[in-house]
Short mmCIF file of C-alpha atoms in Angstrom, two decimals:
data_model
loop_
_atom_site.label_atom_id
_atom_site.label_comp_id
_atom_site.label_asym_id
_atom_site.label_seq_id
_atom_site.Cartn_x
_atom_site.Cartn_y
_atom_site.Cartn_z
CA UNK F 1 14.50 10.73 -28.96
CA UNK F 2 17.98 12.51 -29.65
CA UNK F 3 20.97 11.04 -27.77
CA UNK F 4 20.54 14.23 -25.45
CA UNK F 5 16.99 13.75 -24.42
CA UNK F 6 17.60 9.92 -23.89
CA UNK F 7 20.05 11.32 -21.30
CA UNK F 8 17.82 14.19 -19.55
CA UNK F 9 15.07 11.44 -19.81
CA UNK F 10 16.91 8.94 -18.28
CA UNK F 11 17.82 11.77 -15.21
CA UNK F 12 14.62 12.39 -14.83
CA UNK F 13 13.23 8.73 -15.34
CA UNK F 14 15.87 8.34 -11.99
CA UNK F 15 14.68 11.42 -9.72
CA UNK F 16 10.59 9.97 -10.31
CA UNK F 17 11.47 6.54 -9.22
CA UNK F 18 13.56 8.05 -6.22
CA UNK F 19 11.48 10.85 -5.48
CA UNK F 20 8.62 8.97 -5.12
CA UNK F 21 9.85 6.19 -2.94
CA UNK F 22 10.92 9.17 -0.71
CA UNK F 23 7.45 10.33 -0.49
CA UNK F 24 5.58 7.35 -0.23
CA UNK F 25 7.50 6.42 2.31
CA UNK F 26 6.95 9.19 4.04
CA UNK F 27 3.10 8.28 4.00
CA UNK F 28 4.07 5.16 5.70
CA UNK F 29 5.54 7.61 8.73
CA UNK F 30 2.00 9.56 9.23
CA UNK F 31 0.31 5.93 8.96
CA UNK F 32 2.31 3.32 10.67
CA UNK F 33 3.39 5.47 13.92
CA UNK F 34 -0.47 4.52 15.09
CA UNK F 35 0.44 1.22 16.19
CA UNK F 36 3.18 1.69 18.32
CA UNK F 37 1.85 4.73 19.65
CA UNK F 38 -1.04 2.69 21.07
CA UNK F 39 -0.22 1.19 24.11
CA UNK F 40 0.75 5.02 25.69
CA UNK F 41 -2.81 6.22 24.31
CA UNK F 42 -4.58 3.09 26.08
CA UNK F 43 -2.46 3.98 29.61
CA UNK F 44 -2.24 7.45 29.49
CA UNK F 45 -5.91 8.27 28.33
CA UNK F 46 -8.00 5.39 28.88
CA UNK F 47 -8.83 4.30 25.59
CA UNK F 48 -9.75 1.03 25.46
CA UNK F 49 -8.24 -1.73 23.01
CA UNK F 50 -11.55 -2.34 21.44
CA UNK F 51 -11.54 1.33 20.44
CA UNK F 52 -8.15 1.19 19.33
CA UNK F 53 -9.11 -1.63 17.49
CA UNK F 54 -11.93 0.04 15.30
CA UNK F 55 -9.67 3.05 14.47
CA UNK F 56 -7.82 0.78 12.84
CA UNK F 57 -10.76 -0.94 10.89
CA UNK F 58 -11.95 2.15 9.77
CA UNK F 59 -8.67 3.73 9.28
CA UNK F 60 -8.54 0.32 6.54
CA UNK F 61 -11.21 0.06 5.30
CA UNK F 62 -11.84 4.13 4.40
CA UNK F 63 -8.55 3.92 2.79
CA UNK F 64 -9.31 1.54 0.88
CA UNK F 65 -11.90 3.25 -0.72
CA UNK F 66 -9.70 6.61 -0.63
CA UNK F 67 -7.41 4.55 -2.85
CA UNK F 68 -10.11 4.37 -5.58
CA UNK F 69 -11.57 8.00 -5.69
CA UNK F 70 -8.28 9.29 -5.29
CA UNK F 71 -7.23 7.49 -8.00
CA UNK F 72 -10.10 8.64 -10.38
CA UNK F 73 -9.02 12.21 -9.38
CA UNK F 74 -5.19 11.52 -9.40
CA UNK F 75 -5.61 10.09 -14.00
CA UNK F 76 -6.68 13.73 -13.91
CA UNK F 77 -4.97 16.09 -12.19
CA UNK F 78 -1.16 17.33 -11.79
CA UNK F 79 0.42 14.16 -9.85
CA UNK F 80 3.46 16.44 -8.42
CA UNK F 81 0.94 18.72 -6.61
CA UNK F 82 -1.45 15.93 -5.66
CA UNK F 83 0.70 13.80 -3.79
CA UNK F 84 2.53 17.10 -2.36
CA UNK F 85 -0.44 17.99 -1.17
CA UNK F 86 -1.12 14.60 0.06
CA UNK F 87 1.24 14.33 2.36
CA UNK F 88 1.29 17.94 3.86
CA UNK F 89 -2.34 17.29 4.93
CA UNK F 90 -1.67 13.95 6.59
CA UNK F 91 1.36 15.24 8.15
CA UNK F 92 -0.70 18.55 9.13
CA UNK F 93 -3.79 15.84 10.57
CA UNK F 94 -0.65 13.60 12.78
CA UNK F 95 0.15 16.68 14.43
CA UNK F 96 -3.05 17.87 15.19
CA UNK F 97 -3.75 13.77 16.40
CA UNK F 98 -0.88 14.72 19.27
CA UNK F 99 -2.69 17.60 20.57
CA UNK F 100 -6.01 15.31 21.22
CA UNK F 101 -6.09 15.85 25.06
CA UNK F 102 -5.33 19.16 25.12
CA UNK F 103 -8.39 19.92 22.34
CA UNK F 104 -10.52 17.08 24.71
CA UNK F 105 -9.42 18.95 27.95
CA UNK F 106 -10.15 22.71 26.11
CA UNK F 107 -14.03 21.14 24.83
CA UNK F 108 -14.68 19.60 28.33
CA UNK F 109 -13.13 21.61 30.97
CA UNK F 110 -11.86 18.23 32.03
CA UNK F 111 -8.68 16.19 32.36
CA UNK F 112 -9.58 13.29 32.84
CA UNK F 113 -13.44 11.42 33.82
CA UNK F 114 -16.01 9.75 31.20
CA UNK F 115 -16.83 12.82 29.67
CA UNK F 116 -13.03 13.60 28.78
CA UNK F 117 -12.72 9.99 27.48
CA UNK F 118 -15.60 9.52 25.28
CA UNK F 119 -14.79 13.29 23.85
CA UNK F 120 -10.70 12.06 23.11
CA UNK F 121 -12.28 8.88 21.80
CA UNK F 122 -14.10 11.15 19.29
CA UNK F 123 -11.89 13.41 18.04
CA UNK F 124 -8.94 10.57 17.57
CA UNK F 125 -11.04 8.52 15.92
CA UNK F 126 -12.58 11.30 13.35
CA UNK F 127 -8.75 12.63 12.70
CA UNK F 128 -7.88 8.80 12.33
CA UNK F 129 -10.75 8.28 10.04
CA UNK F 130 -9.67 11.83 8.39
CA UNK F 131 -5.94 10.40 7.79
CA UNK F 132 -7.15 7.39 6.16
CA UNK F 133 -9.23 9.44 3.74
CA UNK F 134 -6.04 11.88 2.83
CA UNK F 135 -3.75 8.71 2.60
CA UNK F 136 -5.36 7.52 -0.37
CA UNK F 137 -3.47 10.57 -2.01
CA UNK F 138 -0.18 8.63 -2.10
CA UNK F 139 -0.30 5.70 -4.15
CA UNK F 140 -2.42 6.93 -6.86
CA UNK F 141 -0.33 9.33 -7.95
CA UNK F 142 2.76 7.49 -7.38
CA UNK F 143 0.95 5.14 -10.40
CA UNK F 144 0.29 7.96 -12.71
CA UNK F 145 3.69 9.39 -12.29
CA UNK F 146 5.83 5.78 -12.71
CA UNK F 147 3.39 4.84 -15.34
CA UNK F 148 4.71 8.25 -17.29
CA UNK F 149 7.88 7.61 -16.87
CA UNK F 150 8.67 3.84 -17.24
CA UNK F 151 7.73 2.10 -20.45
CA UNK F 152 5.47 -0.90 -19.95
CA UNK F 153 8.61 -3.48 -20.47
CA UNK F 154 10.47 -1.72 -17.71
CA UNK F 155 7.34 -1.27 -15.18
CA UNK F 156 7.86 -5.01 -13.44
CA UNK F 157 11.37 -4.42 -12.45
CA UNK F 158 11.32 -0.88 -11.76
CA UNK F 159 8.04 -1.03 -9.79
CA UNK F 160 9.33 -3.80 -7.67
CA UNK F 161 11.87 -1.61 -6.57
CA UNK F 162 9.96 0.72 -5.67
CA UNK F 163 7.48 -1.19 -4.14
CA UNK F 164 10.50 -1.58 -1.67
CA UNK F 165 9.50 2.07 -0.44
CA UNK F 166 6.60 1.08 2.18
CA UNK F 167 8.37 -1.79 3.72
CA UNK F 168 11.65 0.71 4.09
CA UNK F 169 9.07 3.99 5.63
CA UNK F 170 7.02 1.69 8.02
CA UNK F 171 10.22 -0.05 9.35
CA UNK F 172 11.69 2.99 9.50
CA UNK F 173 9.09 4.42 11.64
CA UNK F 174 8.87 1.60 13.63
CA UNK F 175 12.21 1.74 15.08
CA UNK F 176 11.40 5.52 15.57
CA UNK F 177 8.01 5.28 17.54
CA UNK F 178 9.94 2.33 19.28
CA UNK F 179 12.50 4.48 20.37
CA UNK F 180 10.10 7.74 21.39
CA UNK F 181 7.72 5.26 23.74
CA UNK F 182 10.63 3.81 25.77
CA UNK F 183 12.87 7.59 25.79
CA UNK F 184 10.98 10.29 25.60
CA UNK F 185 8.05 11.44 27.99
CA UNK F 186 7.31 12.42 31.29
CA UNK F 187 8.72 10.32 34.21
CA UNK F 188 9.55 6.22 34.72
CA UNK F 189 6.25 5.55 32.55
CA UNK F 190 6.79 7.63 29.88
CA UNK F 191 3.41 9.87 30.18
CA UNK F 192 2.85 11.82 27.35
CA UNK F 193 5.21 9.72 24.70
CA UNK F 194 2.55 8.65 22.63
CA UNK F 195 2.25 12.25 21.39
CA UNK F 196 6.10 12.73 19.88
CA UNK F 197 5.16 9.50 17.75
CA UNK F 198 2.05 12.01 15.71
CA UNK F 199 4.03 15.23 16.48
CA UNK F 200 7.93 14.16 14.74
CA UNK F 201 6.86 11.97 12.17
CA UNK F 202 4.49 14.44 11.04
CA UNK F 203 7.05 17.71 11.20
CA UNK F 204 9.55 15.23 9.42
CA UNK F 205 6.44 14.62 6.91
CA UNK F 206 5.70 18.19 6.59
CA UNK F 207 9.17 19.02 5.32
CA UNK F 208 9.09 15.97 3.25
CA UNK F 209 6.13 17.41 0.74
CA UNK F 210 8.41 20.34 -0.03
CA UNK F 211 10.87 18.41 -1.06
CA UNK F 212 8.40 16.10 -2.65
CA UNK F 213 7.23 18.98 -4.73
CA UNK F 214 10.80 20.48 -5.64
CA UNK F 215 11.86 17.18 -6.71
CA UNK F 216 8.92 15.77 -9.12
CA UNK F 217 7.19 16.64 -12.45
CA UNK F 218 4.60 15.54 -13.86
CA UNK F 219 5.43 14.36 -16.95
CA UNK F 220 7.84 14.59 -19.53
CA UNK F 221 6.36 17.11 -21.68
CA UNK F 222 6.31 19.16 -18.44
CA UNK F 223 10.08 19.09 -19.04
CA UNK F 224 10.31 19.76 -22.33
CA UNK F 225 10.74 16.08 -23.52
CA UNK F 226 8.32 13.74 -25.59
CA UNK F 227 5.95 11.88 -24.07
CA UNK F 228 6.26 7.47 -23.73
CA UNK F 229 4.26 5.85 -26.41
CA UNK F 230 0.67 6.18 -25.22
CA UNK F 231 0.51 9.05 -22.75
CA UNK F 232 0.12 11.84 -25.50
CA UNK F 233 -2.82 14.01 -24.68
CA UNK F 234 -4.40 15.28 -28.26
CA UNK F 235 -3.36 19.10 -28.91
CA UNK F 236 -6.43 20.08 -30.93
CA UNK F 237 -8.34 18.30 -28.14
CA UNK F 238 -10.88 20.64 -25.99
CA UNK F 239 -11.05 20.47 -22.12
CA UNK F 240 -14.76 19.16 -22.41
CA UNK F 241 -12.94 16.09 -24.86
CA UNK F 242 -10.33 15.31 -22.95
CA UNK F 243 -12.36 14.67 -19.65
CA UNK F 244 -14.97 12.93 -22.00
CA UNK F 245 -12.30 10.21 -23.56
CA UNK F 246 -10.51 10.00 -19.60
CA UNK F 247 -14.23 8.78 -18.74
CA UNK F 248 -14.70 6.59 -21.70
CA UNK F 249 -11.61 5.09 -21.27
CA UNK F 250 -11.23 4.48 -17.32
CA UNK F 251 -15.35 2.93 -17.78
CA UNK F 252 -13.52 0.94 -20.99
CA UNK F 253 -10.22 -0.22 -19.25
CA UNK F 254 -11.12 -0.16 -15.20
CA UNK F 255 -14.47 -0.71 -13.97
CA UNK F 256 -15.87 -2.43 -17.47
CA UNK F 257 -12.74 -4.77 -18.03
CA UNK F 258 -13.08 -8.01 -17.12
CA UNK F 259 -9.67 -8.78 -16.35
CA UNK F 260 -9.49 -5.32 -14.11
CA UNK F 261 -12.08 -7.19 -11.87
CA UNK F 262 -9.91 -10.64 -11.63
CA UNK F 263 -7.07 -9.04 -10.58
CA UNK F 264 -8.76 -7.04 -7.96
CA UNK F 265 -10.40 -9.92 -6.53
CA UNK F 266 -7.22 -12.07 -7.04
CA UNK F 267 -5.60 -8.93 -4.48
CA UNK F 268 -8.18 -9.39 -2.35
CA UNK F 269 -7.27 -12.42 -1.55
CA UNK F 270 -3.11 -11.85 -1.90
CA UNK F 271 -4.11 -8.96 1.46
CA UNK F 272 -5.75 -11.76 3.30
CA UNK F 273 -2.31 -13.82 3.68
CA UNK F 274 -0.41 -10.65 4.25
CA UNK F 275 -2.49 -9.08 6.40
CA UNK F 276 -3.65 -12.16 8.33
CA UNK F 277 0.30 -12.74 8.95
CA UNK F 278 1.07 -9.15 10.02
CA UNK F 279 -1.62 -8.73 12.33
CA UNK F 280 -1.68 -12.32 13.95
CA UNK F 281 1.67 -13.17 13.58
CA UNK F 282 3.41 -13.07 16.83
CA UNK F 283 0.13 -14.54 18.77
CA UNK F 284 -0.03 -16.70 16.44
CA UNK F 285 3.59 -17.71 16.78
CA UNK F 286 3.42 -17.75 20.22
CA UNK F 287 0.27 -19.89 21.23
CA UNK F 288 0.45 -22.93 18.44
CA UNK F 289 4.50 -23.01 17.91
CA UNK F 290 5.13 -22.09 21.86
CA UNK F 291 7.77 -19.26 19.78
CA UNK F 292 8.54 -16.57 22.46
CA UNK F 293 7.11 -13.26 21.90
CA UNK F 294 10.76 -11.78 21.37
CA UNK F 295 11.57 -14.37 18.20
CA UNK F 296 8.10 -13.90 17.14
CA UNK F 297 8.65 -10.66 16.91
CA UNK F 298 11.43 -11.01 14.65
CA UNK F 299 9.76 -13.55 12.84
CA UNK F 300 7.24 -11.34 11.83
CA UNK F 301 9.79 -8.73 10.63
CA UNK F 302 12.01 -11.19 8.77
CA UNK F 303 8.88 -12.33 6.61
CA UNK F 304 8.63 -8.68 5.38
CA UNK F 305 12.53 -8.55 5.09
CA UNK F 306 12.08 -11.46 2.88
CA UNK F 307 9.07 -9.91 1.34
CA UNK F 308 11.39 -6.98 -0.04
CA UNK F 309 13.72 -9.66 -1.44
CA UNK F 310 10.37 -11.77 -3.02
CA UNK F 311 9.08 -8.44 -5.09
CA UNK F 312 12.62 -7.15 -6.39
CA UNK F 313 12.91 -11.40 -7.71
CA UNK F 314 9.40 -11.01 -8.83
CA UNK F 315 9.89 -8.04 -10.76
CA UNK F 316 12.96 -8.91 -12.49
CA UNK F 317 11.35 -12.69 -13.35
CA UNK F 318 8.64 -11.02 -14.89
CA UNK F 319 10.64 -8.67 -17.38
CA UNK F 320 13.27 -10.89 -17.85
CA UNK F 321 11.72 -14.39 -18.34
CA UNK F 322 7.74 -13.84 -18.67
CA UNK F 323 7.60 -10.87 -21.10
CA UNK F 324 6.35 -8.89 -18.99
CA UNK F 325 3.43 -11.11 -17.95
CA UNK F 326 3.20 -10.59 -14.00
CA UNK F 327 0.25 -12.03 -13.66
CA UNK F 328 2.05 -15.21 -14.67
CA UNK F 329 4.33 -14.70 -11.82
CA UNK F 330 1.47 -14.17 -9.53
CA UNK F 331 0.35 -17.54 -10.00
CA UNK F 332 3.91 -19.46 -9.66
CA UNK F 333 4.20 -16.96 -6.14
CA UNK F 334 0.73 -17.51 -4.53
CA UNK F 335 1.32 -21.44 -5.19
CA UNK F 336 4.67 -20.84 -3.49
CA UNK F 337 3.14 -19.11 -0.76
CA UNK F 338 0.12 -22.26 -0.04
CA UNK F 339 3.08 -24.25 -0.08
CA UNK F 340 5.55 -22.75 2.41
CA UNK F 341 2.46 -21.97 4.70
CA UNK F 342 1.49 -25.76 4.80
CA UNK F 343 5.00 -26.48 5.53
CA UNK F 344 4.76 -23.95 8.50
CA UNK F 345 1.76 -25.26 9.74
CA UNK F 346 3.63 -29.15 10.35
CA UNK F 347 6.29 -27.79 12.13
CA UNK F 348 6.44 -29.19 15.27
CA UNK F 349 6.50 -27.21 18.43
CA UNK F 350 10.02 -27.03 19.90
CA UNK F 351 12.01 -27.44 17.13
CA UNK F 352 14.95 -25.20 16.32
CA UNK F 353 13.82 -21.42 15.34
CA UNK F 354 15.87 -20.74 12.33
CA UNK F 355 13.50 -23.39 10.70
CA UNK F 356 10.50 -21.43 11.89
CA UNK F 357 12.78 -18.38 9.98
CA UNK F 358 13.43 -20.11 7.23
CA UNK F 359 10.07 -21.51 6.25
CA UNK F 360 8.38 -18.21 7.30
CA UNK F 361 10.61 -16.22 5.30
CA UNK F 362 10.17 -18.57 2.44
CA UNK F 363 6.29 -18.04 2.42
CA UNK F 364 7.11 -14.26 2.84
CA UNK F 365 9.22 -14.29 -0.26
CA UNK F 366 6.37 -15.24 -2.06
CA UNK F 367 3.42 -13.42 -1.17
CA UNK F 368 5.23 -10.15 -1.57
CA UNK F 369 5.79 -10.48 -5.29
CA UNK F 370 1.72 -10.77 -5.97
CA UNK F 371 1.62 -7.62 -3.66
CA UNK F 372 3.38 -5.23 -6.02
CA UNK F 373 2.69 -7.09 -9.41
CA UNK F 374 -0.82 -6.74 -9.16
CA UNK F 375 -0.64 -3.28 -8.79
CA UNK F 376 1.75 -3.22 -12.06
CA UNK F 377 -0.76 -5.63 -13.61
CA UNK F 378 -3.43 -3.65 -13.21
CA UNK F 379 -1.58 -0.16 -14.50
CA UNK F 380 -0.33 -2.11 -17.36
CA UNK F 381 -3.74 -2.90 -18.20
CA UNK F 382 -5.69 -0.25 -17.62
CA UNK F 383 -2.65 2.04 -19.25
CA UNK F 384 -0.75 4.99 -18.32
CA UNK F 385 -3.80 7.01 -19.10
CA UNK F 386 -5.99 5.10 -16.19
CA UNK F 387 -3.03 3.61 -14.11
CA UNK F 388 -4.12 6.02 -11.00
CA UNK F 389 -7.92 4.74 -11.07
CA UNK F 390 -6.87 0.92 -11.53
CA UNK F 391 -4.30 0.77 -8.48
CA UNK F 392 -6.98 2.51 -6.74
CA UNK F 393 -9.43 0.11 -7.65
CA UNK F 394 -7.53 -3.33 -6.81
CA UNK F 395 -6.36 -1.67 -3.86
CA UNK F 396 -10.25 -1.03 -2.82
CA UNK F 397 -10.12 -4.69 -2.32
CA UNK F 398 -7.05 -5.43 -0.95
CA UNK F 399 -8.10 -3.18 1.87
CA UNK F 400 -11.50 -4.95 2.01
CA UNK F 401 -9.62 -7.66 3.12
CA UNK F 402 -9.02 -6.52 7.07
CA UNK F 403 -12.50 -8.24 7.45
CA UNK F 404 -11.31 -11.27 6.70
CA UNK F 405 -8.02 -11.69 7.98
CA UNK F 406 -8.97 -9.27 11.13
CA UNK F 407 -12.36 -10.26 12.74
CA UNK F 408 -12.76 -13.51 10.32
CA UNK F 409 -9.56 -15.26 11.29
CA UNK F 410 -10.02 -13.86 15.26
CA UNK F 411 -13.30 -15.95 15.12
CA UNK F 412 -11.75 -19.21 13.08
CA UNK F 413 -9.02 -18.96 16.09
CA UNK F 414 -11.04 -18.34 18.92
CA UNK F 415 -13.31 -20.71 17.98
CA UNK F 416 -12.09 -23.48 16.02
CA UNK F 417 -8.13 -23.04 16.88
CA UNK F 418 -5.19 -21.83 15.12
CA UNK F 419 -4.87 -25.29 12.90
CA UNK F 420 -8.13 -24.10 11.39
CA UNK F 421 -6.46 -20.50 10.99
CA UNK F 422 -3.14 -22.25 9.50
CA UNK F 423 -5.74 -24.31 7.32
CA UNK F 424 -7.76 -21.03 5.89
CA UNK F 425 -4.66 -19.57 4.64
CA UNK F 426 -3.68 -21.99 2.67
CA UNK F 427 -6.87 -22.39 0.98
CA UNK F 428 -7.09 -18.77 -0.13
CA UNK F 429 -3.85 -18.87 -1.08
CA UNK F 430 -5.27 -21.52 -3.55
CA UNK F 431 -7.96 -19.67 -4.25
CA UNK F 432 -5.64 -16.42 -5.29
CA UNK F 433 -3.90 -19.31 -7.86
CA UNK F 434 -6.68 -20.13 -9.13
CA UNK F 435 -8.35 -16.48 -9.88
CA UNK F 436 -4.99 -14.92 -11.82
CA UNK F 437 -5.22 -18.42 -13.88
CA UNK F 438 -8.36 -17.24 -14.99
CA UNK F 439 -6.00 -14.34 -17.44
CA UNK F 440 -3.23 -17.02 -17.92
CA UNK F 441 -3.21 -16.28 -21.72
CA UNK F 442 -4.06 -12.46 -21.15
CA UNK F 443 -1.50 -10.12 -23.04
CA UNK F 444 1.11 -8.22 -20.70
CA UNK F 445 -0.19 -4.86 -21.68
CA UNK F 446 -3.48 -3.48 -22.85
CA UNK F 447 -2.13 -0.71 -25.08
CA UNK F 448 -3.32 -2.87 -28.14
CA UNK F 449 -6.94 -1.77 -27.83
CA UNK F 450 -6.22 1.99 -26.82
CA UNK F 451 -6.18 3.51 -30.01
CA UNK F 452 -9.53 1.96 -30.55
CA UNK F 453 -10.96 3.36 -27.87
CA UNK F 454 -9.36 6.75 -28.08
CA UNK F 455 -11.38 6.86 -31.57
CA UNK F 456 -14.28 5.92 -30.46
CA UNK F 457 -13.97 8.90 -27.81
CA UNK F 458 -13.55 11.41 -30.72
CA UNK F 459 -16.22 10.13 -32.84
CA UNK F 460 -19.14 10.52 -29.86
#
């Protein structure tokens, strides 16, 4: 590149990263608002927890599988659009979600009685289910774009960062929805709150995919700049050829590559610890450390806070001292993260909290870099030509994992008690070590065999 396009590149290397932390945080406000809006959906309509409960299940586990097709469609199409697109829909589906009585009350003549109920139950759940599908548009394309932008020996660092964007959107949103449940509404109870938690984080989403779409590009050839080493598309290349080599290489590099399937089960079991902390946390906290609800509260925030901190460190080690190898880091965190959590579990009730922060935060710090490395791992691998299909893929499995640390570790707890629960995470914390050891000695990249398989495509 000439000094000038190393400088419009550069600009534009800048607006992707920001622009798409922007947006994919934005997901994070059309996805996250479901929790706190619960308790006003249970009071005010009747829904039970148990229902709440399995819109979240299949809210997870749908987009976990959203991840991957979106992905496979995401390597393919125009990522600026996609993800545009994306978010307008789940934005457009939040603020339909706030209208659910009135379309329940419209369908049933009703207002409120069993038939009123299981209809609301119905039509939340499908647009819940229907949101989880559409949020699988936002990551994928996030992969393709970064991965066009950001050469492989930048990717650990810069990814990290932006990484940052889902912890900054669902805390965000959070204090938000916090704020609309205890201010907004109708009388002392706040009837009718739960619905400004769908209704302004979606209009704040809607406005967000225009800017989304005014702010990225696709790539740099869309700009009039030359393309990264190993994201040219051949000129003299047909339609037909070009889908044919895409399919050839995302069988070659995703779902036939043996190290594509480590480090999705290796995330698999990164999502367990995460999610298992995230979800149990505070009753956790609460019932084996005798932690007040309040500090466990904060606890459970501060180990994300910390989390943030764990992927930036995790990035920059990676680039700076592993060549690029995160999957080495992955290891040196996940054995961090057994450790810290075995710490945890021999504190003693009733000792003083900032050692319950500490230690927490410690273990937080750690599981957080796997989180975001994996998913730079895997694009690395599987190149910027099938970096959209592989983050969907890993993150297939992640998801998976709400069956584990949801139902699985409810059961271990209720029936075996929360030393057992402490126990389990440290073990598949182990058992993450062990599967990324299994690429120790893998290469940081796998653009060495591209070229190979690229000619292989043309000859067939």
């Amino acid at each position: 590149m000439t000094p000038e396009q190393k400088q419009r590149f550069k600009y534009w290397q800048t607006r992707t990263l920001i622009g798409t932390m922007f947006g994919y945080a934005l997901f994070y406000f059309v996805r996250k608002n479901f929790s706190l809006a619960m308790p006003g959906i249970e009071a005010d309509l009747g829904v039970t927890k148990t229902q709440l409960g399995i819109f979240l299940t299949l809210n997870g586990l749908i987009y976990g599988v959203s991840q991957l097709v979106n992905g496979m469609f995401a390597d393919r199409k125009n990522a600026r659009w996609y993800m545009s697109i994306g978010l307008l829909l789940c934005a457009s589906v939040n603020i339909f979600f706030g209208f659910g009585a009135d379309v329940a009350a419209f369908l049933t003549g009703e207002h409120d009685g069993a038939r009123f109920t299981s209809t609301i139950v119905l039509f939340l759940g499908l647009m819940w289910v229907l949101n989880g599908i559409l949020q699988g548009a936002g990551f994928p394309p996030c992969a393709r774009l970064l991965t066009h932008w950001i050469p492989p020996r930048e990717l650990a660092t810069k990814m990290s960062i932006w990484n940052t964007s889902h912890s900054v959107g669902a805390g965000l949103v959070v204090i938000m929805c916090g704020y609309i449940m205890t201010n907004m509404g109708e009388g002392p109870n706040h009837v009718g709150a739960w619905r400004w938690c769908f209704w302004i984080p979606g209009l704040i989403a809607l406005a967000g995919s225009a800017a989304l779409f005014m702010t990225l590009r696709d790539t740099p050839a869309s700009v009039g700049l030359p393309e990264l080493e190993g994201t040219e598309v051949r000129k003299n290349a047909t339609k037909k050829e070009q889908s044919a080599e895409t399919k050839l290489l995302i069988r070659k590099k995703v779902f036939g590559n043996p190290i594509m399937w480590i480090l999705a089960f290796a995330n698999f079991f990164v999502y367990i610890v995460r999610f298992a902390v995230l979800d149990w946390g505070p009753f956790l906290l609460s019932d084996s450390k005798g932690v007040s609800l309040a500090h466990a509260g904060w606890l459970v925030a501060m180990f994300e806070i910390a989390g943030i901190a764990g992927m930036l460190f995790a990035g920059y080690a990676t680039d700076r001292w592993l060549g690029g190898r995160a999957h080495r880091t992955c290891v040196f965190c996940m054995l961090g993260t057994a450790i810290f959590m075995a710490i945890f579990w021999r504190l003693e009730p009733g000792i003083p909290v900032w050692i319950y922060y500490a230690t927490l935060c410690a273990a937080g710090f750690c599981i957080y870099g796997p989180q975001a490395l994996i998913g730079i791992a895997a694009a690395n691998q599987a190149t910027k030509k099938a970096a959209a299909t592989a983050n969907g893929f890993k993150s297939m499995f992640g998801y998976a994992s709400t069956m584990i640390s949801g139902v699985g570790f409810g059961y271990v707890a209720q029936h075996y008690g929360w030393n057992y629960t402490y126990l389990a995470l440290i073990i598949v914390s182990f058992i993450g070590m062990g599967i990324l050891m299994l690429m120790w000695n893998t290469k940081a990249d796998g653009y060495g065999d591209l070229e190979r398989i690229e000619t292989a495509g043309e000859k067939r």
